[in-house]
Amino acid sequence: MRLLTHNFLASNVKGVSTGYPLALEVAKTSIKEVELNVDFLRGILPKIDWRALFAATSAAGFPELLAAEQPPEAELFAEGAADVEGSAIRRLHHALLEIHVQEGTLVCPDSGRSFPILKGVPNMLLHEDEVRH
């Protein structure tokens, strides 16, 4: 599961008001290189919850990868920034698209319900008594 995916997942357990962001407990990660696509990052950035991404990146074992506060877009998308190794845009790309959680758990902040991540796939299926009718 990419950290991009984590940023959009929420618990839908009956009685839960927000269920977001899910806490991430990581047992195993892998890195899968992906070609940098600045246009994709520019388009997805407004939809990203930076604090949730920062927490997930830290939980995945990369606490120094991102700044705690989102950098200004002018810094992220500055001309030539994509060509500089270690630039803010390259670190964002790495966090969102290249870090994969292979094994771990997602935990609902409201109910404490945990959802396993196995072989990179989060299992968000609910038990019958957890489903909203």
mmCIF file of C-alpha atoms in Angstrom:
data_model
loop_
_atom_site.group_PDB
_atom_site.id
_atom_site.type_symbol
_atom_site.label_atom_id
_atom_site.label_comp_id
_atom_site.label_asym_id
_atom_site.label_seq_id
_atom_site.Cartn_x
_atom_site.Cartn_y
_atom_site.Cartn_z
ATOM 1 C CA MET A 1 0.000 0.000 0.000
ATOM 2 C CA ARG A 2 1.400 3.353 -0.999
ATOM 3 C CA LEU A 3 1.282 6.200 1.483
ATOM 4 C CA LEU A 4 -0.811 8.031 -1.130
ATOM 5 C CA THR A 5 -3.486 5.357 -0.610
ATOM 6 C CA HIS A 6 -3.225 5.660 3.165
ATOM 7 C CA ASN A 7 -3.912 9.381 2.883
ATOM 8 C CA PHE A 8 -7.385 8.692 1.442
ATOM 9 C CA LEU A 9 -8.505 5.769 3.630
ATOM 10 C CA ALA A 10 -10.937 6.195 6.524
ATOM 11 C CA SER A 11 -12.749 3.832 8.873
ATOM 12 C CA ASN A 12 -16.417 3.350 8.078
ATOM 13 C CA VAL A 13 -17.307 1.425 11.240
ATOM 14 C CA LYS A 14 -20.824 2.058 12.536
ATOM 15 C CA GLY A 15 -20.834 4.828 15.143
ATOM 16 C CA VAL A 16 -17.571 6.394 13.957
ATOM 17 C CA SER A 17 -17.882 10.083 13.110
ATOM 18 C CA THR A 18 -14.703 10.732 11.110
ATOM 19 C CA GLY A 19 -12.444 7.675 11.263
ATOM 20 C CA TYR A 20 -9.618 9.724 9.778
ATOM 21 C CA PRO A 21 -6.685 9.696 9.633
ATOM 22 C CA LEU A 22 -6.038 6.046 10.318
ATOM 23 C CA ALA A 23 -2.990 5.455 12.496
ATOM 24 C CA LEU A 24 -0.373 3.429 10.665
ATOM 25 C CA GLU A 25 1.606 0.682 12.365
ATOM 26 C CA VAL A 26 4.262 -0.650 10.006
ATOM 27 C CA ALA A 27 5.922 -4.044 10.225
ATOM 28 C CA LYS A 28 7.506 -4.160 6.755
ATOM 29 C CA THR A 29 8.063 -1.713 3.901
ATOM 30 C CA SER A 30 9.575 -1.854 0.465
ATOM 31 C CA ILE A 31 10.737 0.799 -1.950
ATOM 32 C CA LYS A 32 9.529 0.644 -5.544
ATOM 33 C CA GLU A 33 10.979 3.304 -7.798
ATOM 34 C CA VAL A 34 8.481 5.226 -9.907
ATOM 35 C CA GLU A 35 9.214 7.875 -12.526
ATOM 36 C CA LEU A 36 8.696 11.399 -11.190
ATOM 37 C CA ASN A 37 5.564 13.073 -12.585
ATOM 38 C CA VAL A 38 5.452 16.698 -11.461
ATOM 39 C CA ASP A 39 2.064 17.342 -13.101
ATOM 40 C CA PHE A 40 0.525 14.473 -11.109
ATOM 41 C CA LEU A 41 2.023 15.807 -7.870
ATOM 42 C CA ARG A 42 0.792 19.325 -8.633
ATOM 43 C CA GLY A 43 -2.730 17.978 -9.190
ATOM 44 C CA ILE A 44 -2.863 15.672 -6.152
ATOM 45 C CA LEU A 45 -1.230 18.037 -3.638
ATOM 46 C CA PRO A 46 -4.432 20.003 -2.817
ATOM 47 C CA LYS A 47 -6.133 16.715 -1.907
ATOM 48 C CA ILE A 48 -3.357 15.527 0.424
ATOM 49 C CA ASP A 49 -3.662 15.862 4.188
ATOM 50 C CA TRP A 50 -0.050 16.859 4.902
ATOM 51 C CA ARG A 51 -0.172 16.072 8.621
ATOM 52 C CA ALA A 52 -1.509 12.571 7.931
ATOM 53 C CA LEU A 53 1.208 12.063 5.293
ATOM 54 C CA PHE A 54 3.899 13.295 7.661
ATOM 55 C CA ALA A 55 2.674 10.912 10.402
ATOM 56 C CA ALA A 56 2.502 7.988 7.966
ATOM 57 C CA THR A 57 5.979 8.697 6.594
ATOM 58 C CA SER A 58 7.354 8.747 10.132
ATOM 59 C CA ALA A 59 5.494 5.528 11.032
ATOM 60 C CA ALA A 60 6.961 3.869 7.938
ATOM 61 C CA GLY A 61 10.467 4.583 9.249
ATOM 62 C CA PHE A 62 11.255 7.786 7.382
ATOM 63 C CA PRO A 63 10.783 10.504 10.034
ATOM 64 C CA GLU A 64 13.192 12.969 8.397
ATOM 65 C CA LEU A 65 11.854 12.637 4.832
ATOM 66 C CA LEU A 66 9.222 15.390 4.988
ATOM 67 C CA ALA A 67 8.959 18.658 6.875
ATOM 68 C CA ALA A 68 6.284 18.685 9.582
ATOM 69 C CA GLU A 69 4.599 21.601 7.807
ATOM 70 C CA GLN A 70 3.834 21.586 4.101
ATOM 71 C CA PRO A 71 6.352 23.669 2.139
ATOM 72 C CA PRO A 72 4.966 26.470 -0.035
ATOM 73 C CA GLU A 73 4.006 25.333 -3.530
ATOM 74 C CA ALA A 74 6.503 27.830 -4.939
ATOM 75 C CA GLU A 75 9.272 25.885 -3.194
ATOM 76 C CA LEU A 76 7.943 22.470 -4.176
ATOM 77 C CA PHE A 77 7.422 23.341 -7.829
ATOM 78 C CA ALA A 78 10.287 25.793 -8.315
ATOM 79 C CA GLU A 79 11.877 25.634 -11.725
ATOM 80 C CA GLY A 80 14.534 22.926 -11.779
ATOM 81 C CA ALA A 81 13.554 21.505 -8.363
ATOM 82 C CA ALA A 82 12.581 18.170 -9.901
ATOM 83 C CA ASP A 83 16.119 17.810 -11.231
ATOM 84 C CA VAL A 84 17.720 18.258 -7.794
ATOM 85 C CA GLU A 85 18.249 15.083 -5.791
ATOM 86 C CA GLY A 86 16.843 15.559 -2.293
ATOM 87 C CA SER A 87 14.609 18.496 -3.262
ATOM 88 C CA ALA A 88 11.237 18.894 -1.532
ATOM 89 C CA ILE A 89 9.366 17.706 -4.642
ATOM 90 C CA ARG A 90 11.524 14.579 -4.902
ATOM 91 C CA ARG A 91 10.982 13.808 -1.201
ATOM 92 C CA LEU A 92 7.214 14.273 -1.617
ATOM 93 C CA HIS A 93 7.256 11.963 -4.646
ATOM 94 C CA HIS A 94 9.205 9.360 -2.676
ATOM 95 C CA ALA A 95 6.818 9.560 0.289
ATOM 96 C CA LEU A 96 3.608 9.342 -1.740
ATOM 97 C CA LEU A 97 4.549 6.899 -4.478
ATOM 98 C CA GLU A 98 7.692 4.907 -3.738
ATOM 99 C CA ILE A 99 7.308 3.821 -0.109
ATOM 100 C CA HIS A 100 5.073 0.756 0.050
ATOM 101 C CA VAL A 101 3.767 -0.702 3.302
ATOM 102 C CA GLN A 102 3.852 -4.474 2.828
ATOM 103 C CA GLU A 103 2.797 -5.592 6.306
ATOM 104 C CA GLY A 104 1.198 -3.652 9.121
ATOM 105 C CA THR A 105 -2.026 -2.354 10.570
ATOM 106 C CA LEU A 106 -4.321 0.615 10.132
ATOM 107 C CA VAL A 107 -6.066 1.737 13.337
ATOM 108 C CA CYS A 108 -9.255 3.802 13.497
ATOM 109 C CA PRO A 109 -8.676 6.883 15.674
ATOM 110 C CA ASP A 110 -12.296 6.850 16.925
ATOM 111 C CA SER A 111 -13.049 3.178 17.598
ATOM 112 C CA GLY A 112 -9.596 1.615 17.872
ATOM 113 C CA ARG A 113 -10.653 -0.992 15.295
ATOM 114 C CA SER A 114 -7.621 -2.331 13.453
ATOM 115 C CA PHE A 115 -7.420 -3.290 9.802
ATOM 116 C CA PRO A 116 -4.545 -5.529 8.649
ATOM 117 C CA ILE A 117 -2.230 -4.793 5.743
ATOM 118 C CA LEU A 118 -1.016 -8.026 4.184
ATOM 119 C CA LYS A 119 1.141 -8.294 1.062
ATOM 120 C CA GLY A 120 0.638 -4.575 0.506
ATOM 121 C CA VAL A 121 -3.172 -4.713 0.551
ATOM 122 C CA PRO A 122 -5.197 -3.093 3.344
ATOM 123 C CA ASN A 123 -8.232 -5.181 4.370
ATOM 124 C CA MET A 124 -10.948 -2.653 5.206
ATOM 125 C CA LEU A 125 -13.795 -5.191 5.257
ATOM 126 C CA LEU A 126 -16.167 -4.745 8.182
ATOM 127 C CA HIS A 127 -17.781 -7.393 10.360
ATOM 128 C CA GLU A 128 -21.577 -7.641 10.077
ATOM 129 C CA ASP A 129 -22.137 -5.863 13.398
ATOM 130 C CA GLU A 130 -19.930 -2.937 12.269
ATOM 131 C CA VAL A 131 -21.880 -2.140 9.115
ATOM 132 C CA ARG A 132 -24.115 0.926 9.004
ATOM 133 C CA HIS A 133 -27.649 0.089 7.899
#
